[in-house]
Amino acid sequence: MTSRANQPRAHAIVMGASLGGLMTARALSHHFQKVTLIERDVVNRQPESRQGQPQTRHLHGLLPGGFRIMMDYFPDLRQALADAGANVCDFANTMTWFTHGGYRKSFDMNLPAVTMSRPLLEHLIRERVLALPNVQLIDNCSVQRLDTDADRQRVTGLTVLHKTSRQLDSLTADLVIDATGRGSRSPQWLGELGYDAPPVSEVKVKVGYTTRIYERDPNDRLTNHWILCTPAAPSERRFGGLFPVEGNRWVVTVGGWHGDSAPVDEPGFLEFARSLPATDIYDIISRSEPLSDPIPYRFPSSLRRHYERLNRFPLGYLVLGDAISSFNPTYGQGMTSATMQAAALDRLLADNPSDEKLAKTFFQRAAKVVDIPWQLTVGEDFRYPETEGPKPAAVDFLNKYVSRVQRATLRDEVVCAAFLRVMSLLKPPTSLFHPRILWRVMTAA
Ligand SMILES: Cc1cc2nc3c(=O)[nH]c(=O)nc-3n(C[C@H](O)[C@H](O)[C@H](O)COP(=O)(O)OP(=O)(O)OC[C@H]3O[C@@H](n4cnc5c(N)ncnc54)[C@H](O)[C@@H]3O)c2cc1C
């Protein structure tokens, strides 16, 4: 066994400098003398969406579960967000959420939350990560393949292509982490090295997003409110979200499940917003100035790669974030899941695991993180008969109970708070079966 206890960890490489990669670099900075982020895109030191992360142009909610961990890692983040014009608020107090025929109770949960554009959040985190003395970023540089020792037992580094000079380069590291997102090539790279690819679970949902930015009137009654309209499935399949973000703007996304997407032309986009079960979003955007054209995004399926089920895996290599699991984005869980995985890795490395144990233990812990958002999203998605894929056991029964919970959240603050804590990934779904909650749900009028 290779014990790490007395060996300094010299160098870690993280592939992908999006949110998952950045949070991982932050976590690794405690445990390695040097951490290098490799990013295929050019990364400018300003808030902007890059080619390799087209989803960042769309509505991104940060759940309190993820925000809390980020604030632990970056104690000034909350203030920096507020200074940049983001909407720092209490999670439930500024909520206008229509679902199941009514509005969720709005009340003070004493749970810090923020709405901002995704590029702003990433920029502020990136600036803080790159300010760490032992973290560097090599951008405009694409990973081509994994390098290994002669018997392919250990990943020893990467071959990368510097895109401007077209030069190939070899980088060595004690640990390499793949945070390249859903399009991760780890399954192929592992196959080329003689390892099995991970088994995959795929749940087809055909979700369509259409997003547009609008000017926000700071004097509007709802200017600090985040507004959601989510469907009572399966009879409804359309959703909408409108979040206040920096620069006195609203980010507005409307869309639907199983091909029911909003058009990108102005009248079609407006009409789609008007067709939602509540007209709050339509009412605001129909009187607001658009600042962009509507842009589409198609999300075919939730995808989970079960690295935890592999028996053989090279030493010195891990996979994290969307590269492990990308969820139906309407539940807003991806950034929080990636952040929780990075924090789990931080805790694991603090225990000095042997190299032989690192991957197995990390993938088991990452799977525990992923299990909950996967269960929540996939469970909801199976309310639609068109949803295809491996259906978890007892999901129909659980969905019946969750429908009652959803209806109870419209009237009961205690149930609403319990539900929001689960959706925020702060509490497990089992907490909704606590006798105190169960009783309130079952007796709700
Ligand atoms: C439409 C949509 C809406 C979403 N909304 C939310 C939301 O509201 N809330 C939420 O929490 N999450 C949301 N998500 C999910 C969220 O965007 C991701 O979970 C989050 O970005 C973390 O992903 P990641 O860093 O693992 O991967 P990604 O964000 O996909 O980043 C991968 C990075 O790797 C780089 N890369 C790829 N290949 C290479 C290579 N060969 N060499 C070097 N670099 C490479 C890419 O350029 C990119 O920068 C949404 C996703 C979608 C699709």
Short mmCIF file of C-alpha atoms and ligand atoms in Angstrom, two decimals:
data_model
loop_
_atom_site.label_atom_id
_atom_site.label_comp_id
_atom_site.label_asym_id
_atom_site.label_seq_id
_atom_site.Cartn_x
_atom_site.Cartn_y
_atom_site.Cartn_z
CA MET A 1 0.00 0.00 0.00
CA THR A 2 1.23 3.48 -0.81
CA SER A 3 0.80 5.47 2.39
CA ARG A 4 0.50 9.19 1.93
CA ALA A 5 1.04 9.99 5.59
CA ASN A 6 4.64 11.09 5.32
CA GLN A 7 4.79 12.13 1.70
CA PRO A 8 4.13 15.70 0.65
CA ARG A 9 1.63 15.86 -2.15
CA ALA A 10 3.38 17.92 -4.76
CA HIS A 11 1.11 18.62 -7.72
CA ALA A 12 -2.54 18.17 -8.65
CA ILE A 13 -4.07 18.94 -12.03
CA VAL A 14 -7.76 19.74 -12.48
CA MET A 15 -9.12 19.51 -16.02
CA GLY A 16 -11.87 22.07 -16.64
CA ALA A 17 -12.05 25.47 -14.96
CA SER A 18 -15.83 25.84 -14.73
CA LEU A 19 -17.55 25.83 -11.37
CA GLY A 20 -16.82 22.19 -10.54
CA GLY A 21 -13.13 22.56 -11.44
CA LEU A 22 -12.75 25.81 -9.51
CA MET A 23 -14.31 24.44 -6.33
CA THR A 24 -12.11 21.34 -6.67
CA ALA A 25 -8.98 23.47 -7.05
CA ARG A 26 -10.00 25.37 -3.91
CA ALA A 27 -10.42 22.11 -1.99
CA LEU A 28 -7.12 20.69 -3.29
CA SER A 29 -5.19 23.84 -2.43
CA HIS A 30 -5.21 22.61 1.20
CA HIS A 31 -3.50 19.36 0.32
CA PHE A 32 -1.08 19.99 -2.57
CA GLN A 33 1.91 22.26 -2.93
CA LYS A 34 0.70 23.23 -6.40
CA VAL A 35 -2.65 22.96 -8.18
CA THR A 36 -2.97 23.56 -11.93
CA LEU A 37 -6.28 24.14 -13.67
CA ILE A 38 -6.33 23.31 -17.38
CA GLU A 39 -9.12 24.95 -19.41
CA ARG A 40 -9.80 24.52 -23.11
CA ASP A 41 -11.35 27.97 -23.54
CA VAL A 42 -9.70 31.36 -23.27
CA VAL A 43 -10.58 32.59 -19.78
CA ASN A 44 -10.90 36.34 -19.42
CA ARG A 45 -10.79 37.80 -15.92
CA GLN A 46 -14.36 39.12 -16.13
CA PRO A 47 -17.88 37.66 -15.85
CA GLU A 48 -18.68 36.02 -19.19
CA SER A 49 -20.06 32.80 -20.65
CA ARG A 50 -17.50 30.72 -22.49
CA GLN A 51 -17.92 28.39 -25.46
CA GLY A 52 -17.29 25.30 -23.31
CA GLN A 53 -20.16 26.10 -20.92
CA PRO A 54 -23.09 27.30 -23.04
CA GLN A 55 -25.49 26.59 -20.17
CA THR A 56 -24.12 29.57 -18.25
CA ARG A 57 -26.16 31.91 -20.48
CA HIS A 58 -29.33 30.48 -18.94
CA LEU A 59 -31.10 30.88 -15.61
CA HIS A 60 -28.91 29.52 -12.79
CA GLY A 61 -30.20 29.33 -9.25
CA LEU A 62 -27.69 28.62 -6.51
CA LEU A 63 -29.26 26.46 -3.82
CA PRO A 64 -28.57 27.39 -0.18
CA GLY A 65 -26.78 24.03 0.27
CA GLY A 66 -24.13 25.08 -2.26
CA PHE A 67 -24.04 28.73 -1.20
CA ARG A 68 -23.32 27.72 2.38
CA ILE A 69 -20.25 25.66 1.39
CA MET A 70 -19.01 28.38 -0.96
CA MET A 71 -19.29 30.94 1.85
CA ASP A 72 -17.23 28.63 4.09
CA TYR A 73 -14.49 28.46 1.48
CA PHE A 74 -14.72 32.16 0.58
CA PRO A 75 -15.88 34.15 3.62
CA ASP A 76 -16.10 37.41 1.65
CA LEU A 77 -18.13 35.93 -1.21
CA ARG A 78 -21.51 37.05 0.09
CA GLN A 79 -20.36 40.67 0.41
CA ALA A 80 -18.60 40.53 -2.97
CA LEU A 81 -21.83 39.33 -4.60
CA ALA A 82 -23.81 42.13 -2.96
CA ASP A 83 -21.18 44.71 -3.99
CA ALA A 84 -21.40 43.49 -7.58
CA GLY A 85 -25.18 44.06 -7.56
CA ALA A 86 -26.38 40.48 -7.03
CA ASN A 87 -29.57 40.00 -5.03
CA VAL A 88 -28.49 38.67 -1.62
CA CYS A 89 -31.61 37.71 0.31
CA ASP A 90 -33.35 35.26 2.58
CA PHE A 91 -34.27 32.15 0.63
CA ALA A 92 -37.99 31.95 1.37
CA ASN A 93 -38.73 35.57 2.09
CA THR A 94 -38.29 36.82 -1.47
CA MET A 95 -39.88 33.80 -3.11
CA THR A 96 -42.86 34.01 -5.43
CA TRP A 97 -43.28 30.36 -6.38
CA PHE A 98 -46.47 29.20 -8.04
CA THR A 99 -47.12 25.47 -8.21
CA HIS A 100 -49.97 22.99 -7.84
CA GLY A 101 -52.56 25.72 -8.23
CA GLY A 102 -51.25 28.18 -5.63
CA TYR A 103 -48.33 30.13 -4.20
CA ARG A 104 -45.88 28.62 -1.75
CA LYS A 105 -45.86 30.30 1.65
CA SER A 106 -43.36 33.13 1.68
CA PHE A 107 -41.71 33.63 5.10
CA ASP A 108 -38.37 34.21 6.76
CA MET A 109 -36.30 31.02 6.81
CA ASN A 110 -33.10 32.61 8.04
CA LEU A 111 -31.34 30.92 5.15
CA PRO A 112 -28.99 33.10 3.09
CA ALA A 113 -29.59 32.93 -0.63
CA VAL A 114 -28.50 34.89 -3.67
CA THR A 115 -29.66 35.38 -7.22
CA MET A 116 -27.08 36.46 -9.75
CA SER A 117 -25.99 35.61 -13.25
CA ARG A 118 -23.99 32.40 -13.42
CA PRO A 119 -20.98 34.20 -15.04
CA LEU A 120 -20.82 36.63 -12.09
CA LEU A 121 -20.76 33.83 -9.51
CA GLU A 122 -18.10 31.95 -11.44
CA HIS A 123 -16.00 35.10 -11.93
CA LEU A 124 -16.01 35.91 -8.21
CA ILE A 125 -15.08 32.35 -7.29
CA ARG A 126 -12.41 32.20 -10.01
CA GLU A 127 -10.81 35.42 -8.79
CA ARG A 128 -10.63 34.02 -5.26
CA VAL A 129 -9.25 30.66 -6.40
CA LEU A 130 -6.60 32.23 -8.64
CA ALA A 131 -5.56 34.56 -5.82
CA LEU A 132 -4.40 31.49 -3.86
CA PRO A 133 -0.59 31.41 -4.06
CA ASN A 134 -0.43 27.73 -5.04
CA VAL A 135 -3.12 27.68 -7.77
CA GLN A 136 -2.47 28.49 -11.43
CA LEU A 137 -4.64 28.38 -14.53
CA ILE A 138 -3.45 27.36 -17.99
CA ASP A 139 -6.22 28.37 -20.40
CA ASN A 140 -6.70 27.98 -24.14
CA CYS A 141 -5.26 24.53 -23.60
CA SER A 142 -7.05 21.29 -24.40
CA VAL A 143 -6.43 17.94 -22.69
CA GLN A 144 -5.69 15.32 -25.34
CA ARG A 145 -5.06 12.17 -23.30
CA LEU A 146 -3.98 10.73 -19.96
CA ASP A 147 -0.33 9.75 -19.44
CA THR A 148 0.43 6.68 -17.33
CA ASP A 149 3.30 4.64 -15.99
CA ALA A 150 4.54 1.69 -18.06
CA ASP A 151 2.06 -0.85 -16.66
CA ARG A 152 -0.86 1.61 -16.84
CA GLN A 153 -1.60 1.27 -13.14
CA ARG A 154 -1.17 4.97 -12.39
CA VAL A 155 -2.08 8.18 -14.18
CA THR A 156 1.08 10.25 -14.08
CA GLY A 157 -0.14 13.34 -15.90
CA LEU A 158 -1.63 14.63 -19.12
CA THR A 159 -0.78 15.45 -22.69
CA VAL A 160 -2.24 18.85 -23.52
CA LEU A 161 -2.46 20.94 -26.66
CA HIS A 162 -1.73 24.66 -26.35
CA LYS A 163 -4.26 25.95 -28.85
CA THR A 164 -2.45 29.11 -29.97
CA SER A 165 0.99 27.58 -30.57
CA ARG A 166 -0.48 24.16 -31.55
CA GLN A 167 2.24 22.65 -29.35
CA LEU A 168 1.75 19.42 -27.41
CA ASP A 169 3.05 19.36 -23.87
CA SER A 170 3.31 16.73 -21.11
CA LEU A 171 2.41 17.73 -17.56
CA THR A 172 3.09 15.45 -14.60
CA ALA A 173 1.03 15.28 -11.40
CA ASP A 174 0.39 13.12 -8.34
CA LEU A 175 -3.35 13.46 -8.81
CA VAL A 176 -5.37 14.31 -11.93
CA ILE A 177 -9.07 15.20 -11.69
CA ASP A 178 -11.52 15.31 -14.56
CA ALA A 179 -13.99 18.20 -14.14
CA THR A 180 -14.67 18.60 -17.87
CA GLY A 181 -18.44 18.34 -17.52
CA ARG A 182 -21.03 16.15 -19.18
CA GLY A 183 -18.90 15.73 -22.33
CA SER A 184 -16.07 14.20 -20.26
CA ARG A 185 -13.87 11.81 -22.24
CA SER A 186 -12.86 9.78 -19.18
CA PRO A 187 -14.92 6.73 -20.27
CA GLN A 188 -13.03 6.61 -23.61
CA TRP A 189 -9.64 7.40 -22.06
CA LEU A 190 -10.12 4.63 -19.49
CA GLY A 191 -11.10 2.22 -22.26
CA GLU A 192 -7.93 3.08 -24.20
CA LEU A 193 -5.90 2.21 -21.09
CA GLY A 194 -7.60 -1.18 -20.71
CA TYR A 195 -10.09 -0.23 -17.96
CA ASP A 196 -13.86 -0.64 -18.06
CA ALA A 197 -15.98 2.41 -18.71
CA PRO A 198 -18.43 3.15 -15.88
CA PRO A 199 -22.00 1.85 -16.19
CA VAL A 200 -24.36 4.68 -17.18
CA SER A 201 -27.90 5.54 -16.05
CA GLU A 202 -29.71 7.81 -18.48
CA VAL A 203 -33.20 9.24 -17.99
CA LYS A 204 -34.59 10.94 -21.09
CA VAL A 205 -36.58 14.10 -20.36
CA LYS A 206 -36.14 16.30 -23.48
CA VAL A 207 -36.24 19.54 -21.53
CA GLY A 208 -36.05 22.77 -23.54
CA TYR A 209 -34.91 26.15 -22.14
CA THR A 210 -35.41 29.52 -23.82
CA THR A 211 -33.77 32.44 -22.05
CA ARG A 212 -33.92 36.19 -22.41
CA ILE A 213 -32.50 39.08 -20.39
CA TYR A 214 -34.71 42.07 -19.47
CA GLU A 215 -34.14 45.41 -17.85
CA ARG A 216 -35.26 45.41 -14.19
CA ASP A 217 -36.94 48.39 -12.62
CA PRO A 218 -35.44 48.79 -9.11
CA ASN A 219 -38.76 50.35 -8.05
CA ASP A 220 -40.84 47.39 -9.19
CA ARG A 221 -42.81 45.84 -6.31
CA LEU A 222 -41.18 42.48 -7.02
CA THR A 223 -37.71 43.78 -7.85
CA ASN A 224 -36.00 41.63 -5.19
CA HIS A 225 -38.17 38.59 -5.72
CA TRP A 226 -37.23 35.43 -7.50
CA ILE A 227 -40.21 34.03 -9.33
CA LEU A 228 -40.82 30.43 -10.29
CA CYS A 229 -43.75 28.72 -11.89
CA THR A 230 -43.34 24.94 -11.85
CA PRO A 231 -45.77 22.37 -13.24
CA ALA A 232 -48.08 20.01 -11.42
CA ALA A 233 -46.96 17.01 -13.50
CA PRO A 234 -48.13 15.21 -15.54
CA SER A 235 -51.10 17.44 -16.44
CA GLU A 236 -48.82 20.50 -16.78
CA ARG A 237 -45.39 20.42 -18.40
CA ARG A 238 -44.29 24.03 -18.71
CA PHE A 239 -42.11 25.99 -16.30
CA GLY A 240 -40.76 29.51 -15.99
CA GLY A 241 -38.22 31.32 -13.83
CA LEU A 242 -37.40 34.99 -13.46
CA PHE A 243 -34.47 35.95 -11.22
CA PRO A 244 -33.21 39.43 -10.35
CA VAL A 245 -29.50 39.68 -11.17
CA GLU A 246 -26.75 42.28 -11.13
CA GLY A 247 -26.96 45.30 -13.41
CA ASN A 248 -30.68 45.81 -12.67
CA ARG A 249 -31.56 42.92 -14.96
CA TRP A 250 -33.91 39.96 -14.92
CA VAL A 251 -32.81 36.61 -16.31
CA VAL A 252 -35.92 34.89 -17.62
CA THR A 253 -36.14 31.26 -18.72
CA VAL A 254 -39.28 29.51 -19.88
CA GLY A 255 -39.51 25.97 -21.14
CA GLY A 256 -40.98 22.54 -20.75
CA TRP A 257 -40.55 18.79 -20.62
CA HIS A 258 -40.66 16.33 -23.51
CA GLY A 259 -40.24 18.74 -26.37
CA ASP A 260 -42.58 21.48 -25.15
CA SER A 261 -40.10 24.32 -25.66
CA ALA A 262 -40.66 28.04 -26.02
CA PRO A 263 -40.02 29.65 -29.41
CA VAL A 264 -37.16 32.12 -29.86
CA ASP A 265 -39.22 34.78 -31.66
CA GLU A 266 -40.57 37.64 -29.56
CA PRO A 267 -44.33 37.01 -29.88
CA GLY A 268 -43.86 33.25 -29.42
CA PHE A 269 -41.68 33.72 -26.34
CA LEU A 270 -44.19 36.12 -24.77
CA GLU A 271 -47.12 33.90 -25.60
CA PHE A 272 -45.37 30.90 -24.04
CA ALA A 273 -44.77 32.92 -20.85
CA ARG A 274 -48.45 33.91 -20.86
CA SER A 275 -49.49 30.26 -21.14
CA LEU A 276 -47.86 29.33 -17.81
CA PRO A 277 -50.30 28.47 -14.99
CA ALA A 278 -49.52 31.83 -13.32
CA THR A 279 -48.89 35.05 -15.21
CA ASP A 280 -46.38 36.74 -12.84
CA ILE A 281 -43.49 36.28 -15.29
CA TYR A 282 -45.54 37.40 -18.27
CA ASP A 283 -46.80 40.44 -16.36
CA ILE A 284 -43.23 41.60 -15.68
CA ILE A 285 -41.64 40.88 -19.04
CA SER A 286 -44.52 42.31 -21.04
CA ARG A 287 -43.77 45.71 -19.48
CA SER A 288 -39.93 45.38 -19.42
CA GLU A 289 -37.32 46.26 -22.00
CA PRO A 290 -35.59 43.19 -23.50
CA LEU A 291 -31.78 43.43 -23.45
CA SER A 292 -31.08 40.28 -25.47
CA ASP A 293 -32.66 37.96 -27.99
CA PRO A 294 -34.20 34.73 -26.67
CA ILE A 295 -31.68 31.87 -26.89
CA PRO A 296 -32.45 28.14 -26.72
CA TYR A 297 -30.86 25.20 -24.91
CA ARG A 298 -31.88 21.57 -25.27
CA PHE A 299 -31.24 19.13 -22.44
CA PRO A 300 -31.97 15.58 -23.64
CA SER A 301 -31.42 13.50 -20.53
CA SER A 302 -30.15 13.27 -16.98
CA LEU A 303 -26.96 11.24 -17.10
CA ARG A 304 -25.12 9.43 -14.33
CA ARG A 305 -21.82 7.58 -14.68
CA HIS A 306 -21.44 5.02 -11.91
CA TYR A 307 -17.70 5.19 -11.19
CA GLU A 308 -18.50 3.83 -7.72
CA ARG A 309 -19.39 0.49 -9.32
CA LEU A 310 -15.98 -0.05 -10.97
CA ASN A 311 -13.63 -2.59 -9.41
CA ARG A 312 -10.50 -1.49 -11.26
CA PHE A 313 -9.44 2.13 -11.60
CA PRO A 314 -6.04 3.73 -12.19
CA LEU A 315 -4.25 5.27 -9.24
CA GLY A 316 -3.91 9.05 -9.18
CA TYR A 317 -7.12 9.76 -11.09
CA LEU A 318 -10.62 11.00 -10.16
CA VAL A 319 -13.72 12.36 -11.90
CA LEU A 320 -16.03 15.01 -10.38
CA GLY A 321 -19.04 17.29 -11.06
CA ASP A 322 -21.10 17.06 -14.22
CA ALA A 323 -18.54 14.56 -15.54
CA ILE A 324 -20.07 12.14 -12.99
CA SER A 325 -23.67 13.27 -13.15
CA SER A 326 -25.60 15.96 -14.98
CA PHE A 327 -29.16 16.40 -13.78
CA ASN A 328 -32.26 17.84 -15.39
CA PRO A 329 -31.36 21.52 -14.76
CA THR A 330 -34.88 22.67 -13.85
CA TYR A 331 -34.17 21.64 -10.24
CA GLY A 332 -31.01 23.80 -10.08
CA GLN A 333 -28.79 21.23 -8.37
CA GLY A 334 -25.66 20.87 -10.53
CA MET A 335 -23.45 23.57 -8.95
CA THR A 336 -24.40 22.49 -5.45
CA SER A 337 -23.73 18.83 -6.22
CA ALA A 338 -20.29 19.65 -7.70
CA THR A 339 -19.49 21.86 -4.69
CA MET A 340 -20.54 19.13 -2.24
CA GLN A 341 -18.35 16.62 -4.10
CA ALA A 342 -15.35 18.99 -3.89
CA ALA A 343 -15.95 19.43 -0.16
CA ALA A 344 -16.22 15.63 0.25
CA LEU A 345 -12.85 15.28 -1.51
CA ASP A 346 -11.35 17.91 0.79
CA ARG A 347 -12.49 15.95 3.87
CA LEU A 348 -11.28 12.67 2.41
CA LEU A 349 -7.79 14.03 1.62
CA ALA A 350 -7.56 15.38 5.16
CA ASP A 351 -7.74 11.73 6.33
CA ASN A 352 -4.62 10.90 4.27
CA PRO A 353 -6.04 7.88 2.45
CA SER A 354 -3.62 5.56 0.67
CA ASP A 355 -3.48 5.95 -3.10
CA GLU A 356 -5.13 2.55 -3.43
CA LYS A 357 -8.11 3.67 -1.35
CA LEU A 358 -8.53 7.19 -2.70
CA ALA A 359 -10.57 6.54 -5.84
CA LYS A 360 -12.79 3.83 -4.35
CA THR A 361 -13.60 5.90 -1.27
CA PHE A 362 -14.06 9.15 -3.19
CA PHE A 363 -16.43 7.61 -5.74
CA GLN A 364 -18.48 6.05 -2.92
CA ARG A 365 -18.76 9.44 -1.19
CA ALA A 366 -19.47 11.27 -4.44
CA ALA A 367 -22.20 8.71 -5.17
CA LYS A 368 -23.79 9.51 -1.81
CA VAL A 369 -23.80 13.19 -2.74
CA VAL A 370 -25.27 12.47 -6.18
CA ASP A 371 -27.87 9.97 -4.91
CA ILE A 372 -30.09 12.65 -3.41
CA PRO A 373 -30.38 15.13 -6.30
CA TRP A 374 -30.64 12.17 -8.67
CA GLN A 375 -33.48 10.68 -6.64
CA LEU A 376 -35.27 14.06 -6.46
CA THR A 377 -34.99 14.93 -10.15
CA VAL A 378 -35.53 11.51 -11.62
CA GLY A 379 -38.44 10.85 -9.26
CA GLU A 380 -40.20 14.03 -10.41
CA ASP A 381 -39.39 13.36 -14.08
CA PHE A 382 -41.07 9.97 -13.94
CA ARG A 383 -44.39 11.68 -13.33
CA TYR A 384 -44.42 12.08 -17.13
CA PRO A 385 -45.27 8.84 -18.94
CA GLU A 386 -42.88 9.83 -21.77
CA THR A 387 -39.85 9.78 -19.46
CA GLU A 388 -37.59 6.88 -20.41
CA GLY A 389 -34.87 5.17 -18.42
CA PRO A 390 -34.23 3.16 -15.26
CA LYS A 391 -37.16 3.95 -12.95
CA PRO A 392 -36.29 3.85 -9.25
CA ALA A 393 -38.30 1.43 -7.10
CA ALA A 394 -41.41 2.79 -5.36
CA VAL A 395 -41.20 6.08 -7.26
CA ASP A 396 -44.94 6.21 -8.05
CA PHE A 397 -45.82 5.72 -4.39
CA LEU A 398 -43.28 8.37 -3.29
CA ASN A 399 -44.53 10.80 -5.92
CA LYS A 400 -48.08 10.52 -4.54
CA TYR A 401 -46.81 11.53 -1.10
CA VAL A 402 -44.60 14.31 -2.52
CA SER A 403 -47.66 15.72 -4.36
CA ARG A 404 -49.40 16.00 -1.00
CA VAL A 405 -46.28 17.66 0.43
CA GLN A 406 -46.27 20.10 -2.49
CA ARG A 407 -49.89 21.02 -1.87
CA ALA A 408 -49.28 21.38 1.88
CA THR A 409 -46.40 23.83 1.19
CA LEU A 410 -49.00 26.28 -0.11
CA ARG A 411 -50.54 26.62 3.35
CA ASP A 412 -48.15 25.34 5.98
CA GLU A 413 -44.85 27.12 6.75
CA VAL A 414 -43.44 24.14 8.64
CA VAL A 415 -44.00 21.78 5.74
CA CYS A 416 -42.83 24.44 3.28
CA ALA A 417 -39.57 24.97 5.22
CA ALA A 418 -38.98 21.20 5.40
CA PHE A 419 -39.60 20.87 1.67
CA LEU A 420 -37.31 23.79 0.76
CA ARG A 421 -34.51 22.34 2.90
CA VAL A 422 -34.74 19.10 0.97
CA MET A 423 -34.85 20.88 -2.42
CA SER A 424 -31.84 22.96 -1.28
CA LEU A 425 -29.88 19.76 -0.55
CA LEU A 426 -29.57 20.73 3.11
CA LYS A 427 -31.68 17.83 4.40
CA PRO A 428 -32.31 14.32 3.03
CA PRO A 429 -35.69 13.47 1.47
CA THR A 430 -36.35 11.12 4.40
CA SER A 431 -36.80 14.23 6.57
CA LEU A 432 -40.16 14.73 4.81
CA PHE A 433 -41.29 11.50 6.49
CA HIS A 434 -40.53 12.74 9.99
CA PRO A 435 -43.70 12.12 12.06
CA ARG A 436 -44.13 15.85 12.67
CA ILE A 437 -44.11 16.57 8.92
CA LEU A 438 -46.03 13.44 7.96
CA TRP A 439 -48.86 14.34 10.29
CA ARG A 440 -49.10 17.91 8.98
CA VAL A 441 -49.03 16.66 5.36
CA MET A 442 -51.67 14.00 5.87
CA THR A 443 -53.99 16.32 7.79
CA ALA A 444 -53.58 19.35 5.51
CA ALA A 445 -56.97 20.42 4.25
C1 LIG B 1 -29.45 24.74 -19.10
C2 LIG B 1 -28.77 24.47 -17.78
C3 LIG B 1 -29.16 25.18 -16.65
C4 LIG B 1 -28.56 24.91 -15.42
N1 LIG B 1 -29.02 25.56 -14.31
C5 LIG B 1 -28.46 25.28 -13.12
C6 LIG B 1 -28.92 25.94 -11.96
O1 LIG B 1 -29.88 26.70 -11.97
N2 LIG B 1 -28.30 25.66 -10.78
C7 LIG B 1 -27.25 24.78 -10.70
O2 LIG B 1 -26.71 24.57 -9.61
N3 LIG B 1 -26.80 24.14 -11.80
C8 LIG B 1 -27.36 24.36 -13.00
N4 LIG B 1 -26.90 23.72 -14.10
C9 LIG B 1 -25.75 22.79 -13.97
C10 LIG B 1 -24.44 23.57 -13.86
O3 LIG B 1 -24.25 24.41 -14.96
C11 LIG B 1 -23.25 22.60 -13.72
O4 LIG B 1 -23.58 21.61 -12.79
C12 LIG B 1 -22.00 23.33 -13.28
O5 LIG B 1 -21.50 24.10 -14.33
C13 LIG B 1 -20.86 22.41 -12.81
O6 LIG B 1 -20.41 21.70 -13.90
P1 LIG B 1 -18.89 21.30 -14.14
O7 LIG B 1 -17.96 22.37 -13.70
O8 LIG B 1 -18.72 19.94 -13.60
O9 LIG B 1 -18.86 21.19 -15.75
P2 LIG B 1 -19.06 22.33 -16.84
O10 LIG B 1 -19.70 23.52 -16.28
O11 LIG B 1 -19.71 21.67 -18.01
O12 LIG B 1 -17.58 22.74 -17.22
C14 LIG B 1 -16.67 21.90 -17.90
C15 LIG B 1 -15.43 22.73 -18.25
O13 LIG B 1 -14.44 21.85 -18.81
C16 LIG B 1 -13.86 22.46 -19.94
N5 LIG B 1 -13.34 21.37 -20.81
C17 LIG B 1 -14.07 20.44 -21.47
N6 LIG B 1 -13.25 19.60 -22.14
C18 LIG B 1 -11.99 19.99 -21.87
C19 LIG B 1 -10.71 19.51 -22.29
N7 LIG B 1 -10.55 18.43 -23.08
N8 LIG B 1 -9.60 20.16 -21.83
C20 LIG B 1 -9.72 21.26 -21.00
N9 LIG B 1 -10.91 21.74 -20.61
C21 LIG B 1 -12.03 21.13 -21.03
C22 LIG B 1 -15.01 23.25 -20.55
O14 LIG B 1 -14.55 24.27 -21.42
C23 LIG B 1 -15.70 23.81 -19.30
O15 LIG B 1 -15.12 25.02 -18.87
C24 LIG B 1 -27.52 23.94 -15.34
C25 LIG B 1 -27.13 23.22 -16.47
C26 LIG B 1 -27.78 23.46 -17.66
C27 LIG B 1 -27.38 22.63 -18.87
#
